[in-house]
Coordinates of C-alpha atoms in Angstrom, one line a residue:
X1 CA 7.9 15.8 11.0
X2 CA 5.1 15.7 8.6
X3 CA 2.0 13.8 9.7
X4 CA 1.1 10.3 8.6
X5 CA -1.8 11.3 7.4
X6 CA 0.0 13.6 4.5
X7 CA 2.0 10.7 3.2
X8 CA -0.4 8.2 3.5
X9 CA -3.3 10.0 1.7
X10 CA -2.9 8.2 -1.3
X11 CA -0.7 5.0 -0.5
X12 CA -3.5 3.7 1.6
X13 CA -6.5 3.4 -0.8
X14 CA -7.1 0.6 -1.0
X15 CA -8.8 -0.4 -4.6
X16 CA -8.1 2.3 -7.1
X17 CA -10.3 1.7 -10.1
X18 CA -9.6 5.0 -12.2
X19 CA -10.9 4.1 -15.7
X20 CA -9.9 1.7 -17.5
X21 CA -8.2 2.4 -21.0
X22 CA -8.2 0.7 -23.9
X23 CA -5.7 -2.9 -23.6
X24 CA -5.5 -3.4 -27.2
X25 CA -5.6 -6.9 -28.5
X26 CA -4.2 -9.6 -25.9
X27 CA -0.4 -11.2 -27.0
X28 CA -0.8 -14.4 -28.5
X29 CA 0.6 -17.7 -26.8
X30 CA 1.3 -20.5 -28.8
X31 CA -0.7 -23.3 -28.7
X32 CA 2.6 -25.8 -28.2
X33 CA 3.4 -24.0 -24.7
X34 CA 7.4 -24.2 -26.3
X35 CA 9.1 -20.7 -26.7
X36 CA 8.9 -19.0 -29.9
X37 CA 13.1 -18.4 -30.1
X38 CA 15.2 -16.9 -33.6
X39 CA 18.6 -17.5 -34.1
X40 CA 19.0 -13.4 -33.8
X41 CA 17.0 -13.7 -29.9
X42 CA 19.1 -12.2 -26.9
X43 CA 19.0 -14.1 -23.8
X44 CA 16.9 -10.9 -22.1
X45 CA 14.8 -11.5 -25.3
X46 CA 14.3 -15.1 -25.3
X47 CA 13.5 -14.8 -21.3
X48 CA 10.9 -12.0 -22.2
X49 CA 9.0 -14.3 -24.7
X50 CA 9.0 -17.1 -22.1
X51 CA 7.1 -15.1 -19.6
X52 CA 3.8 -15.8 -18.1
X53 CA 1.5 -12.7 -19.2
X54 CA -1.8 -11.7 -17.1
X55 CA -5.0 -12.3 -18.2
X56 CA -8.4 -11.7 -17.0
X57 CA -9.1 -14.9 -17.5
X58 CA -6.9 -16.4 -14.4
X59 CA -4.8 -13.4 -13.1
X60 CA -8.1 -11.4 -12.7
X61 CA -10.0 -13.9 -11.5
X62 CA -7.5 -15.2 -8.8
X63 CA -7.4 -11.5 -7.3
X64 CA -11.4 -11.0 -7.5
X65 CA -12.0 -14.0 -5.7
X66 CA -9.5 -13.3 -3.1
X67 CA -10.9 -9.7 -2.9
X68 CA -14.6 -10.4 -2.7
X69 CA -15.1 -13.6 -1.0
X70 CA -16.7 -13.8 3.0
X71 CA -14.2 -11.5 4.6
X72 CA -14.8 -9.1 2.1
X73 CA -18.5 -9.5 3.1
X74 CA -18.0 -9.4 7.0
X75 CA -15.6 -6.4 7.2
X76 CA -17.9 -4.5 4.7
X77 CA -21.0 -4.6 7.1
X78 CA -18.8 -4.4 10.2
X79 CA -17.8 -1.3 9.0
X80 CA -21.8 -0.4 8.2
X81 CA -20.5 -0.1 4.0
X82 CA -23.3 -1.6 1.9
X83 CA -21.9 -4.8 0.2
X84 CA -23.0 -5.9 -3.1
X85 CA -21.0 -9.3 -4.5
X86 CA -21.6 -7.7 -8.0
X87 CA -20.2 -4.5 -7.5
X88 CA -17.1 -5.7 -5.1
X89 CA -16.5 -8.1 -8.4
X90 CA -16.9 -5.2 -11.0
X91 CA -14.0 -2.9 -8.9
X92 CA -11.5 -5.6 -8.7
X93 CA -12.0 -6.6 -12.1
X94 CA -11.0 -2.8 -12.7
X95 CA -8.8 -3.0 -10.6
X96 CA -6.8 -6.1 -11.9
X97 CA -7.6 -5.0 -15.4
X98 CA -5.8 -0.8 -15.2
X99 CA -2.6 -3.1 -14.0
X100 CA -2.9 -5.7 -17.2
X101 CA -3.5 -2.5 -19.5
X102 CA -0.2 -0.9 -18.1
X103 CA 2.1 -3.9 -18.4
X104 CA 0.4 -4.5 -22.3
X105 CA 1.4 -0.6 -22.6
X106 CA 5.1 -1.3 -21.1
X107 CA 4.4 0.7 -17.9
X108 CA 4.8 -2.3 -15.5
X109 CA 6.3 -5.7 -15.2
X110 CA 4.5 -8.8 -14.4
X111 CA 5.6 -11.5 -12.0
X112 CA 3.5 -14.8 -12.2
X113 CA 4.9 -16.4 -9.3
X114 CA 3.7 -13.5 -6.8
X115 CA 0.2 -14.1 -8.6
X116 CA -0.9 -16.9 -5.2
X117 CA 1.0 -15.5 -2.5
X118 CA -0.8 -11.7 -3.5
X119 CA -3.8 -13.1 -3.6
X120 CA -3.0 -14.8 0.2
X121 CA -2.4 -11.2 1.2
X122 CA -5.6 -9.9 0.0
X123 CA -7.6 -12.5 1.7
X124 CA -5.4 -12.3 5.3
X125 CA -5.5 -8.2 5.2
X126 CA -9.3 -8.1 4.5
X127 CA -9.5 -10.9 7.1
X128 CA -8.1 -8.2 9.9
X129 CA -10.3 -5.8 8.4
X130 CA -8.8 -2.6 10.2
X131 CA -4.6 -2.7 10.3
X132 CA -2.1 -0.2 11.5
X133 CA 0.5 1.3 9.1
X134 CA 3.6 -0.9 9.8
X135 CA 1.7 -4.1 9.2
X136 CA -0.5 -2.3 5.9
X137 CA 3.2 -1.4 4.5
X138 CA 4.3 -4.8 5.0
X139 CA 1.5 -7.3 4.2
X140 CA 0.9 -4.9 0.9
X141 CA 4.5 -5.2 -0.2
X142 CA 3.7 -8.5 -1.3
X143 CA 1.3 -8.0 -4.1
X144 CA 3.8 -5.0 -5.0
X145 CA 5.6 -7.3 -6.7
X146 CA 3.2 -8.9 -8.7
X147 CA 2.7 -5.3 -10.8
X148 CA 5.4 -3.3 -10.6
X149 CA 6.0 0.0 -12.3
X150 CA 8.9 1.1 -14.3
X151 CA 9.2 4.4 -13.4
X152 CA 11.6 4.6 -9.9
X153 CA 11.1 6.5 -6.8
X154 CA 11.0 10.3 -7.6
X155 CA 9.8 10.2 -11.4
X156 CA 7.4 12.3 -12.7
X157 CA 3.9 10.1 -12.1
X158 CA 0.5 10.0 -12.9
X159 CA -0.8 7.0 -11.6
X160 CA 0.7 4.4 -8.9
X161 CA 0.2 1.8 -11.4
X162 CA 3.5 3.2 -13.1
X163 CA 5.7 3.6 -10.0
X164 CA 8.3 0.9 -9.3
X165 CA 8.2 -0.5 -5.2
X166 CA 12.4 -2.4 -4.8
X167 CA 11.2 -5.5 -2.6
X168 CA 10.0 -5.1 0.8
X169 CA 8.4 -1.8 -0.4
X170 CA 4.8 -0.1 -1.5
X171 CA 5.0 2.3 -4.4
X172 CA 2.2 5.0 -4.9
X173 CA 1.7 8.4 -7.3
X174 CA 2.1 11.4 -4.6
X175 CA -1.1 13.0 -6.2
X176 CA -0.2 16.8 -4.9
X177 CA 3.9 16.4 -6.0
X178 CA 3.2 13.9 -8.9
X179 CA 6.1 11.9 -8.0
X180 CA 6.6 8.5 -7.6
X181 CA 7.1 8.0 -4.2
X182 CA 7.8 4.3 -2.2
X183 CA 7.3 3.5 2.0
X184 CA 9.5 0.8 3.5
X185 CA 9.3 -0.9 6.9
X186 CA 13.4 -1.0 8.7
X187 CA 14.6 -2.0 11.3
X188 CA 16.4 -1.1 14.3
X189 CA 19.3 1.0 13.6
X190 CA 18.5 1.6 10.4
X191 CA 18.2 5.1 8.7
X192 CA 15.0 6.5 9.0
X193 CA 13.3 9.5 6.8
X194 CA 9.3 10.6 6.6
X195 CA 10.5 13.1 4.0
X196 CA 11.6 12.3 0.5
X197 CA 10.5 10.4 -2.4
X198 CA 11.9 6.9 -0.6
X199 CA 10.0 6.6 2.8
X200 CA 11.6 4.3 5.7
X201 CA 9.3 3.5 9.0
X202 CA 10.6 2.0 11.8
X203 CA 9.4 -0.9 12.7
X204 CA 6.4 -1.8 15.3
X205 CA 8.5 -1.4 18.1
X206 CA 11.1 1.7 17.5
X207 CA 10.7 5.3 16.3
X208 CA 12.9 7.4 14.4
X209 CA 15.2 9.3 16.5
X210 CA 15.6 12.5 14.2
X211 CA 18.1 14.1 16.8
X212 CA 21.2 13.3 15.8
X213 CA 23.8 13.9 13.0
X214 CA 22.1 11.0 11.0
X215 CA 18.8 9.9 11.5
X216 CA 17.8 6.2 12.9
X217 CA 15.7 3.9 14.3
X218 CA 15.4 3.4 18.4
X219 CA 13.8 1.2 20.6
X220 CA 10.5 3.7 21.4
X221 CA 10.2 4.4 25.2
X222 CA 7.8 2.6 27.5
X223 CA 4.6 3.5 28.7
X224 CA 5.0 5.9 31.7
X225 CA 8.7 7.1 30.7
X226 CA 9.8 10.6 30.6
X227 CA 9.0 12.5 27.6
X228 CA 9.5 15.9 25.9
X229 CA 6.5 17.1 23.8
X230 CA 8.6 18.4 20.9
X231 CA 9.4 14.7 20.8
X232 CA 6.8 13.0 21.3
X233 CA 7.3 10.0 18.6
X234 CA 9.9 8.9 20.5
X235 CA 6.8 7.2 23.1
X236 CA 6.1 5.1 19.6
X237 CA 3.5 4.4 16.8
X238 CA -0.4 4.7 19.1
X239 CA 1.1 7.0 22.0
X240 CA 2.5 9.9 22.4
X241 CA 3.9 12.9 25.2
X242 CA 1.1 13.1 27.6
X243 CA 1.8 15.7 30.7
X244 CA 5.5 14.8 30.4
X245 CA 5.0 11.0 30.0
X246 CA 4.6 8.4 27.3
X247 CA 1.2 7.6 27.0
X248 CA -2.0 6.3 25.1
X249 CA -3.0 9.4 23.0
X250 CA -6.5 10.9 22.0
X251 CA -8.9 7.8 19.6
X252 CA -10.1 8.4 16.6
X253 CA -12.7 10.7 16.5
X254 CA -12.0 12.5 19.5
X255 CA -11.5 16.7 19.6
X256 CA -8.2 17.7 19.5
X257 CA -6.5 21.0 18.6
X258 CA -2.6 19.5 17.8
X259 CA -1.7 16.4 16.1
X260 CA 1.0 15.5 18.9
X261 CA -2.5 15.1 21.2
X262 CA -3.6 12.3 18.9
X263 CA -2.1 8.8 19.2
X264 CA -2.1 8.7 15.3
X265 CA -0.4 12.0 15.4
X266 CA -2.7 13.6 12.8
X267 CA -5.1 15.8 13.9
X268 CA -7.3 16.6 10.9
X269 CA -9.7 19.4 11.1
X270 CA -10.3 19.4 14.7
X271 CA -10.5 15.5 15.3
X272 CA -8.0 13.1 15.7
X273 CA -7.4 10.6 12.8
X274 CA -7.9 6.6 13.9
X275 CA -4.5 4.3 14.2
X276 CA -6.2 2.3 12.2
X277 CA -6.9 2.0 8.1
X278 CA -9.7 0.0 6.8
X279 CA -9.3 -2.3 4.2
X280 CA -12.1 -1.8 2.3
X281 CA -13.9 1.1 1.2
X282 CA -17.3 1.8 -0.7
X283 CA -15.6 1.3 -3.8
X284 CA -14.8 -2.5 -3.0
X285 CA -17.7 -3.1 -0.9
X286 CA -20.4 -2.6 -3.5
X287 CA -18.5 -0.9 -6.9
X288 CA -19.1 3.0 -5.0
X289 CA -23.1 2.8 -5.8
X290 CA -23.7 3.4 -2.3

């Protein structure tokens, strides 16, 4: 099985600013609100011209203040990053701005009526601070849908702004394959994969039994419970195969010389990898400066 920490190199940062290229000029909206409609129009065409478009104005804005407000602040200096209002405000900007540049170029959609319930998401992930995977995958698949790529799952890629996430999912640009590549959260029974350009996790509770004929997702075994080391996600996401049992594996930051010793199963140059992902990093905290 290949570590968590390989597929979720890129899916888990969390503010990628890149550079921003040039929008053009913004469409124009009429000043009537009514839709501008020819005799000629399709129905897909007349739909298109009645769609909300972003702007930096209100889209951006919505998203920068959910992304820089107090718990931005608090996790920030919980996590000993600098935090400068100014710079947090610059990065989302950027950030908001890269995903209005690709739908203007045609290499996302835009979907107004995620625009609150996104910007909800922000706020409650930042709020947490640190989360595990499952509930990352699944709190992020909400704003997913607010800027969503047209290119689908396995497409050549060179930025996660252009991959396409189906609902319930997370879309990101493998940076070493260049493929689109989505991770889903299923539940129990369902297939299961950690290969692939579509990604399934089990959810917070099961594992992904890779055993049989076809692959799925069981209820993980409880602390204490026997337990094969060449198995050892079968004891569930934070544990692993301790001396024969389930068991709470090696913390972040702790020596370790296999990734089945860690309980985030990644062992990354000689220490174990946290169970947790941050939700900020320098680059929201205070625009990268320091």
């Amino acid at each position: 099985m290949k570590p968590l920490h390989v597929v979720l190199a890129v899916a888990l940062g969390v503010v990628a600013c890149g550079s921003k290229v040039d929008p053009g000029s913004e469409p124009a909206v009429a000043d009537s609100g009514a839709t501008d409609v020819s005799p000629g129009d399709t129905a897909t065409e007349v739909a298109s011209d009645a769609a909300v478009l972003p702007t930096e104005e209100r889209t951006c804005k919505r998203l920068v203040d959910a992304m820089c407000g107090a718990a931005s602040e608090a996790c920030c200096r919980t996590l000993g990053i600098a935090w400068a209002a100014g710079g947090c405000r610059e990065a989302a900007t950027a950030y908001c701005s890269t995903r209005i540049d690709a739908v203007t170029l045609g290499r996302a959609t835009y979907d107004d009526s995620k625009l609150e319930d996104c910007a909800r998401s922000w706020t409650s992930m930042i709020t947490t601070c640190q989360q595990e995977f499952v509930p990352y995958v699944k709190a992020s698949a909400i704003c997913a849908q607010l800027f969503n790529g047209t290119k689908e799952p396995g497409a050549a890629c060179a930025s996660s702004v252009e991959c396409n996430a189906p609902v319930g999912s997370v879309a990101y640009c493998d940076q070493t394959a260049k493929r689109c590549r989505t991770s889903t959260v299923v539940p129990e029974g369902a297939q299961c994969n950690f290969t692939g350009s579509r990604l399934r996790y089990c959810e917070d509770g099961f594992y992904c039994d890779l055993t049989g004929a076809t692959s799925a997702c069981r209820k993980e075994l409880a602390p204490g419970a026997a337990c094969s080391s060449s198995n050892y996600i079968a004891c569930g996401y934070s544990s692993t195969c301790v001396d024969d049992k389930c068991a709470t594996g090696l913390g972040g930051g702790e020596p370790c010389t296999e990734s089945r010793e860690c309980s985030s199963w990644t062992c990354a140059a000689g220490t174990c990898n946290s169970v947790l992902y941050p939700m900020v990093d320098k680059s929201l905290c205070n625009g990268g400066t320091s």
